[in-house]
């Protein structure tokens, strides 16, 4: 279990959090009993081996019976297939997804799955069950309430354990911020939906938050205050949210690729990703996708979040590692 050194936070017995990086969501391991366990979210495909190893270590001989996803983004369900394979296949290990995604995932519907639209990596899997807002799940020997968390994703759910007041938020609330409000680009109600989600979190009064990314934290009130301010900033100037979304998608692609890429290839990906095209078309009608790529890459490079060197583009850490390898 990896927790930030400043966080002397005790999780309820039977709950462990495997904290990953920004590309890959955290994985929550819940011991159902001495023999079996469940996990919530499985990280990104590029980290699937690491997730499998982490889960194997945490299980300490238990069998993984269930995989639950907070939402079906590539960084939250990328390890589903590998984990299920390792733990006996669909007969032994059930995948449970938000009800609104069940059909799309089982059809592996290219128009309904965000990572396909965003041109992100994923390995297909099938879900045997779903859960919805208001439902109670028995996980880790504890009762968890499912709560709708639209805004970042229309179908996203959070899991709240009322006795310990532990809340698993996915990307609805991090210690510092929240995920891009993709609902704003689909249905145009992302800001309003996120406001409702933050309100719901405030009402739950969590004592402990396990976010989709970053360390477990205790001060939910402070996180909600910061999130509220950020949301207001985006509402005041939606173009900032659009620019942020494009930066996130491009940065995510660079992390996902994990190597320095020729500039034309990155441009081609950006211009070919359906989600990017939709965001630009709807939100920046005066701008071409090509111009949006130039300004997004420029923003990332100026912020030190991407490097353009000798006609190749990549994440700064990847660039540093590549240069260290060069004699
Ligand atoms: Zn997400």
GROMACS .gro file of C-alpha atoms and ligand atoms in nm:
model
  328
    1UNK     CA    1   0.000   0.000   0.000
    2UNK     CA    2   0.149   0.331  -0.106
    3UNK     CA    3   0.027   0.640   0.070
    4UNK     CA    4   0.179   0.987   0.066
    5UNK     CA    5   0.426   1.027   0.355
    6UNK     CA    6   0.224   1.315   0.503
    7UNK     CA    7  -0.092   1.110   0.515
    8UNK     CA    8  -0.112   0.908   0.832
    9UNK     CA    9  -0.447   0.778   0.715
   10UNK     CA   10  -0.580   0.443   0.823
   11UNK     CA   11  -0.798   0.261   0.573
   12UNK     CA   12  -1.064   0.023   0.704
   13UNK     CA   13  -0.933  -0.332   0.747
   14UNK     CA   14  -0.957  -0.528   0.425
   15UNK     CA   15  -0.914  -0.222   0.201
   16UNK     CA   16  -0.585  -0.154   0.021
   17UNK     CA   17  -0.504   0.110  -0.235
   18UNK     CA   18  -0.243   0.057  -0.506
   19UNK     CA   19  -0.148   0.408  -0.607
   20UNK     CA   20  -0.036   0.439  -0.969
   21UNK     CA   21   0.071   0.732  -1.183
   22UNK     CA   22  -0.121   0.980  -1.389
   23UNK     CA   23  -0.158   0.751  -1.691
   24UNK     CA   24  -0.300   0.471  -1.482
   25UNK     CA   25  -0.575   0.499  -1.223
   26UNK     CA   26  -0.535   0.370  -0.868
   27UNK     CA   27  -0.661   0.020  -0.795
   28UNK     CA   28  -0.853  -0.047  -0.475
   29UNK     CA   29  -0.826  -0.402  -0.342
   30UNK     CA   30  -1.105  -0.519  -0.109
   31UNK     CA   31  -1.083  -0.848   0.081
   32UNK     CA   32  -1.426  -1.008   0.077
   33UNK     CA   33  -1.313  -1.281   0.318
   34UNK     CA   34  -1.011  -1.502   0.379
   35UNK     CA   35  -1.043  -1.660   0.033
   36UNK     CA   36  -1.174  -1.401  -0.208
   37UNK     CA   37  -1.139  -1.036  -0.301
   38UNK     CA   38  -1.267  -0.767  -0.534
   39UNK     CA   39  -1.093  -0.472  -0.699
   40UNK     CA   40  -1.219  -0.134  -0.807
   41UNK     CA   41  -1.054   0.001  -1.127
   42UNK     CA   42  -0.760  -0.161  -1.300
   43UNK     CA   43  -0.543   0.114  -1.450
   44UNK     CA   44  -0.421   0.157  -1.805
   45UNK     CA   45  -0.340  -0.119  -2.053
   46UNK     CA   46   0.024  -0.001  -2.072
   47UNK     CA   47   0.054  -0.071  -1.698
   48UNK     CA   48  -0.150  -0.394  -1.695
   49UNK     CA   49   0.145  -0.612  -1.596
   50UNK     CA   50   0.231  -0.385  -1.306
   51UNK     CA   51  -0.135  -0.383  -1.195
   52UNK     CA   52  -0.153  -0.762  -1.210
   53UNK     CA   53   0.164  -0.790  -1.001
   54UNK     CA   54   0.040  -0.534  -0.749
   55UNK     CA   55  -0.296  -0.705  -0.713
   56UNK     CA   56  -0.134  -1.050  -0.685
   57UNK     CA   57   0.085  -0.920  -0.402
   58UNK     CA   58  -0.206  -0.758  -0.222
   59UNK     CA   59  -0.430  -1.064  -0.253
   60UNK     CA   60  -0.185  -1.279  -0.056
   61UNK     CA   61  -0.329  -1.600  -0.197
   62UNK     CA   62  -0.693  -1.493  -0.213
   63UNK     CA   63  -0.886  -1.535  -0.537
   64UNK     CA   64  -0.999  -1.230  -0.727
   65UNK     CA   65  -1.372  -1.277  -0.780
   66UNK     CA   66  -1.484  -0.938  -0.903
   67UNK     CA   67  -1.362  -0.633  -1.091
   68UNK     CA   68  -1.572  -0.318  -1.054
   69UNK     CA   69  -1.513  -0.006  -1.266
   70UNK     CA   70  -1.605   0.348  -1.156
   71UNK     CA   71  -1.621   0.446  -1.522
   72UNK     CA   72  -1.496   0.307  -1.850
   73UNK     CA   73  -1.207   0.531  -1.939
   74UNK     CA   74  -0.891   0.367  -2.072
   75UNK     CA   75  -0.693   0.453  -1.759
   76UNK     CA   76  -0.951   0.286  -1.531
   77UNK     CA   77  -1.039  -0.037  -1.714
   78UNK     CA   78  -0.720  -0.107  -1.911
   79UNK     CA   79  -0.621  -0.395  -1.681
   80UNK     CA   80  -0.967  -0.561  -1.679
   81UNK     CA   81  -0.888  -0.821  -1.946
   82UNK     CA   82  -0.542  -0.911  -1.810
   83UNK     CA   83  -0.662  -0.940  -1.450
   84UNK     CA   84  -0.963  -1.148  -1.546
   85UNK     CA   85  -0.740  -1.379  -1.754
   86UNK     CA   86  -0.500  -1.424  -1.464
   87UNK     CA   87  -0.781  -1.502  -1.220
   88UNK     CA   88  -0.966  -1.779  -1.399
   89UNK     CA   89  -1.147  -1.597  -1.679
   90UNK     CA   90  -1.511  -1.484  -1.685
   91UNK     CA   91  -1.631  -1.798  -1.501
   92UNK     CA   92  -1.424  -1.720  -1.192
   93UNK     CA   93  -1.391  -1.343  -1.203
   94UNK     CA   94  -1.684  -1.115  -1.289
   95UNK     CA   95  -1.652  -0.767  -1.438
   96UNK     CA   96  -1.910  -0.517  -1.312
   97UNK     CA   97  -1.953  -0.183  -1.493
   98UNK     CA   98  -2.180   0.122  -1.456
   99UNK     CA   99  -2.525   0.035  -1.592
  100UNK     CA  100  -2.512   0.304  -1.860
  101UNK     CA  101  -2.207   0.137  -2.019
  102UNK     CA  102  -2.308  -0.230  -2.009
  103UNK     CA  103  -2.450  -0.245  -2.360
  104UNK     CA  104  -2.168  -0.044  -2.519
  105UNK     CA  105  -1.897  -0.253  -2.356
  106UNK     CA  106  -2.053  -0.586  -2.441
  107UNK     CA  107  -2.105  -0.478  -2.803
  108UNK     CA  108  -1.757  -0.320  -2.787
  109UNK     CA  109  -1.938  -0.033  -2.952
  110UNK     CA  110  -1.691   0.200  -3.118
  111UNK     CA  111  -1.928   0.494  -3.105
  112UNK     CA  112  -2.016   0.444  -2.738
  113UNK     CA  113  -1.675   0.384  -2.584
  114UNK     CA  114  -1.477   0.695  -2.504
  115UNK     CA  115  -1.133   0.546  -2.552
  116UNK     CA  116  -1.216   0.442  -2.905
  117UNK     CA  117  -1.329   0.796  -2.981
  118UNK     CA  118  -1.021   0.938  -2.814
  119UNK     CA  119  -0.788   0.708  -3.008
  120UNK     CA  120  -0.659   0.550  -2.685
  121UNK     CA  121  -0.533   0.197  -2.624
  122UNK     CA  122  -0.763  -0.065  -2.473
  123UNK     CA  123  -0.808  -0.439  -2.469
  124UNK     CA  124  -1.165  -0.556  -2.511
  125UNK     CA  125  -1.345  -0.736  -2.231
  126UNK     CA  126  -1.701  -0.836  -2.153
  127UNK     CA  127  -1.898  -0.736  -1.844
  128UNK     CA  128  -2.129  -0.986  -1.678
  129UNK     CA  129  -2.310  -0.739  -1.453
  130UNK     CA  130  -2.373  -0.371  -1.393
  131UNK     CA  131  -2.455  -0.142  -1.104
  132UNK     CA  132  -2.636   0.189  -1.080
  133UNK     CA  133  -2.698   0.494  -0.866
  134UNK     CA  134  -2.871   0.398  -0.540
  135UNK     CA  135  -2.765   0.035  -0.550
  136UNK     CA  136  -2.577  -0.129  -0.262
  137UNK     CA  137  -2.277  -0.351  -0.335
  138UNK     CA  138  -2.115  -0.590  -0.093
  139UNK     CA  139  -1.738  -0.549  -0.136
  140UNK     CA  140  -1.458  -0.631   0.101
  141UNK     CA  141  -1.708  -0.756   0.357
  142UNK     CA  142  -1.860  -0.406   0.369
  143UNK     CA  143  -2.169  -0.241   0.222
  144UNK     CA  144  -2.101   0.024  -0.039
  145UNK     CA  145  -2.356   0.266  -0.182
  146UNK     CA  146  -2.325   0.359  -0.548
  147UNK     CA  147  -2.367   0.729  -0.624
  148UNK     CA  148  -2.398   0.890  -0.966
  149UNK     CA  149  -2.104   1.115  -1.052
  150UNK     CA  150  -2.174   1.270  -1.393
  151UNK     CA  151  -1.953   1.549  -1.527
  152UNK     CA  152  -1.623   1.382  -1.612
  153UNK     CA  153  -1.820   1.093  -1.757
  154UNK     CA  154  -2.197   1.068  -1.790
  155UNK     CA  155  -2.216   0.714  -1.651
  156UNK     CA  156  -1.950   0.738  -1.378
  157UNK     CA  157  -2.029   0.610  -1.030
  158UNK     CA  158  -1.869   0.663  -0.689
  159UNK     CA  159  -1.869   0.409  -0.406
  160UNK     CA  160  -1.940   0.521  -0.050
  161UNK     CA  161  -1.894   0.309   0.261
  162UNK     CA  162  -2.120   0.467   0.526
  163UNK     CA  163  -1.960   0.319   0.841
  164UNK     CA  164  -1.606   0.434   0.768
  165UNK     CA  165  -1.732   0.722   0.545
  166UNK     CA  166  -1.479   0.618   0.285
  167UNK     CA  167  -1.556   0.745  -0.066
  168UNK     CA  168  -1.404   0.609  -0.386
  169UNK     CA  169  -1.443   0.899  -0.628
  170UNK     CA  170  -1.285   0.787  -0.956
  171UNK     CA  171  -1.220   1.110  -1.145
  172UNK     CA  172  -1.509   1.309  -0.993
  173UNK     CA  173  -1.285   1.455  -0.720
  174UNK     CA  174  -0.911   1.442  -0.665
  175UNK     CA  175  -0.724   1.613  -0.385
  176UNK     CA  176  -0.638   1.888  -0.634
  177UNK     CA  177  -0.903   1.904  -0.901
  178UNK     CA  178  -1.108   1.661  -1.106
  179UNK     CA  179  -1.105   1.498  -1.450
  180UNK     CA  180  -1.188   1.688  -1.769
  181UNK     CA  181  -1.565   1.744  -1.788
  182UNK     CA  182  -1.625   1.545  -2.104
  183UNK     CA  183  -2.004   1.573  -2.058
  184UNK     CA  184  -1.963   1.936  -2.159
  185UNK     CA  185  -1.857   1.821  -2.507
  186UNK     CA  186  -2.124   1.550  -2.541
  187UNK     CA  187  -2.442   1.689  -2.395
  188UNK     CA  188  -2.335   2.042  -2.303
  189UNK     CA  189  -2.420   1.997  -1.935
  190UNK     CA  190  -2.078   1.902  -1.796
  191UNK     CA  191  -2.043   2.202  -1.568
  192UNK     CA  192  -2.393   2.164  -1.421
  193UNK     CA  193  -2.343   1.790  -1.380
  194UNK     CA  194  -2.011   1.838  -1.202
  195UNK     CA  195  -2.176   2.091  -0.969
  196UNK     CA  196  -2.436   1.829  -0.876
  197UNK     CA  197  -2.163   1.571  -0.824
  198UNK     CA  198  -1.962   1.799  -0.595
  199UNK     CA  199  -2.282   1.875  -0.405
  200UNK     CA  200  -2.348   1.504  -0.362
  201UNK     CA  201  -1.994   1.452  -0.227
  202UNK     CA  202  -2.043   1.742   0.016
  203UNK     CA  203  -2.365   1.582   0.143
  204UNK     CA  204  -2.192   1.247   0.197
  205UNK     CA  205  -1.930   1.418   0.416
  206UNK     CA  206  -1.658   1.162   0.348
  207UNK     CA  207  -1.392   1.119   0.614
  208UNK     CA  208  -1.155   0.962   0.366
  209UNK     CA  209  -1.134   0.988  -0.012
  210UNK     CA  210  -0.972   0.734  -0.242
  211UNK     CA  211  -0.936   0.927  -0.567
  212UNK     CA  212  -0.879   0.775  -0.909
  213UNK     CA  213  -0.538   0.940  -0.922
  214UNK     CA  214  -0.305   1.050  -0.643
  215UNK     CA  215  -0.283   0.962  -0.276
  216UNK     CA  216  -0.571   0.890  -0.040
  217UNK     CA  217  -0.671   1.210   0.143
  218UNK     CA  218  -0.875   1.307   0.444
  219UNK     CA  219  -0.966   1.672   0.400
  220UNK     CA  220  -1.256   1.642   0.158
  221UNK     CA  221  -1.383   1.990   0.245
  222UNK     CA  222  -1.063   2.155   0.124
  223UNK     CA  223  -1.064   1.943  -0.194
  224UNK     CA  224  -1.428   2.037  -0.258
  225UNK     CA  225  -1.348   2.405  -0.208
  226UNK     CA  226  -1.063   2.387  -0.460
  227UNK     CA  227  -1.279   2.190  -0.703
  228UNK     CA  228  -1.561   2.444  -0.670
  229UNK     CA  229  -1.324   2.730  -0.749
  230UNK     CA  230  -1.186   2.545  -1.049
  231UNK     CA  231  -1.536   2.474  -1.177
  232UNK     CA  232  -1.630   2.843  -1.140
  233UNK     CA  233  -1.320   2.942  -1.336
  234UNK     CA  234  -1.421   2.707  -1.620
  235UNK     CA  235  -1.780   2.833  -1.611
  236UNK     CA  236  -1.659   3.192  -1.637
  237UNK     CA  237  -1.432   3.111  -1.929
  238UNK     CA  238  -1.526   2.780  -2.097
  239UNK     CA  239  -1.241   2.824  -2.347
  240UNK     CA  240  -0.999   2.751  -2.063
  241UNK     CA  241  -1.173   2.420  -2.008
  242UNK     CA  242  -1.156   2.342  -2.382
  243UNK     CA  243  -0.783   2.422  -2.395
  244UNK     CA  244  -0.729   2.214  -2.080
  245UNK     CA  245  -0.919   1.918  -2.231
  246UNK     CA  246  -0.708   1.926  -2.549
  247UNK     CA  247  -0.387   1.947  -2.346
  248UNK     CA  248  -0.496   1.650  -2.132
  249UNK     CA  249  -0.581   1.439  -2.438
  250UNK     CA  250  -0.251   1.517  -2.609
  251UNK     CA  251  -0.045   1.467  -2.294
  252UNK     CA  252  -0.227   1.139  -2.228
  253UNK     CA  253  -0.139   1.021  -2.579
  254UNK     CA  254   0.230   1.104  -2.524
  255UNK     CA  255   0.231   0.914  -2.193
  256UNK     CA  256   0.044   0.624  -2.347
  257UNK     CA  257   0.294   0.592  -2.636
  258UNK     CA  258   0.587   0.606  -2.395
  259UNK     CA  259   0.849   0.703  -2.655
  260UNK     CA  260   0.959   1.007  -2.853
  261UNK     CA  261   0.741   1.017  -3.165
  262UNK     CA  262   0.787   1.189  -3.500
  263UNK     CA  263   0.593   1.517  -3.497
  264UNK     CA  264   0.383   1.428  -3.806
  265UNK     CA  265   0.267   1.107  -3.637
  266UNK     CA  266   0.146   1.292  -3.327
  267UNK     CA  267  -0.025   1.550  -3.546
  268UNK     CA  268  -0.191   1.271  -3.743
  269UNK     CA  269  -0.321   1.111  -3.424
  270UNK     CA  270  -0.458   1.443  -3.294
  271UNK     CA  271  -0.628   1.527  -3.621
  272UNK     CA  272  -0.770   1.177  -3.654
  273UNK     CA  273  -0.910   1.135  -3.302
  274UNK     CA  274  -1.286   1.167  -3.321
  275UNK     CA  275  -1.319   1.317  -2.974
  276UNK     CA  276  -1.060   1.586  -3.048
  277UNK     CA  277  -1.231   1.674  -3.374
  278UNK     CA  278  -1.567   1.700  -3.198
  279UNK     CA  279  -1.431   1.926  -2.926
  280UNK     CA  280  -1.267   2.159  -3.176
  281UNK     CA  281  -1.566   2.165  -3.411
  282UNK     CA  282  -1.819   2.238  -3.139
  283UNK     CA  283  -1.623   2.454  -2.902
  284UNK     CA  284  -1.376   2.633  -3.131
  285UNK     CA  285  -1.568   2.670  -3.458
  286UNK     CA  286  -1.335   2.944  -3.582
  287UNK     CA  287  -1.028   2.724  -3.542
  288UNK     CA  288  -0.902   2.436  -3.755
  289UNK     CA  289  -0.797   2.111  -3.589
  290UNK     CA  290  -0.446   2.172  -3.727
  291UNK     CA  291  -0.429   2.513  -3.557
  292UNK     CA  292  -0.564   2.361  -3.235
  293UNK     CA  293  -0.284   2.102  -3.246
  294UNK     CA  294  -0.018   2.373  -3.286
  295UNK     CA  295  -0.147   2.579  -2.994
  296UNK     CA  296  -0.202   2.272  -2.770
  297UNK     CA  297   0.148   2.137  -2.830
  298UNK     CA  298   0.291   2.483  -2.783
  299UNK     CA  299   0.108   2.516  -2.447
  300UNK     CA  300   0.237   2.177  -2.329
  301UNK     CA  301   0.595   2.254  -2.432
  302UNK     CA  302   0.590   2.595  -2.264
  303UNK     CA  303   0.455   2.437  -1.945
  304UNK     CA  304   0.733   2.175  -1.955
  305UNK     CA  305   0.475   1.898  -1.997
  306UNK     CA  306   0.601   1.796  -2.343
  307UNK     CA  307   0.929   1.818  -2.531
  308UNK     CA  308   0.983   1.881  -2.902
  309UNK     CA  309   1.335   1.784  -2.999
  310UNK     CA  310   1.482   1.714  -3.345
  311UNK     CA  311   1.137   1.675  -3.496
  312UNK     CA  312   1.021   1.432  -3.229
  313UNK     CA  313   0.765   1.487  -2.955
  314UNK     CA  314   0.726   1.318  -2.619
  315UNK     CA  315   0.681   1.333  -2.248
  316UNK     CA  316   0.979   1.506  -2.076
  317UNK     CA  317   1.061   1.198  -1.868
  318UNK     CA  318   1.061   0.979  -2.178
  319UNK     CA  319   1.286   1.232  -2.350
  320UNK     CA  320   1.526   1.239  -2.053
  321UNK     CA  321   1.538   0.858  -2.042
  322UNK     CA  322   1.600   0.839  -2.419
  323UNK     CA  323   1.887   1.088  -2.396
  324UNK     CA  324   2.040   0.906  -2.100
  325UNK     CA  325   2.042   0.589  -2.313
  326UNK     CA  326   2.226   0.761  -2.597
  327UNK     CA  327   2.602   0.718  -2.557
  328LIG    ZN1  328  -1.162   0.914  -1.633
   0.00000   0.00000   0.00000
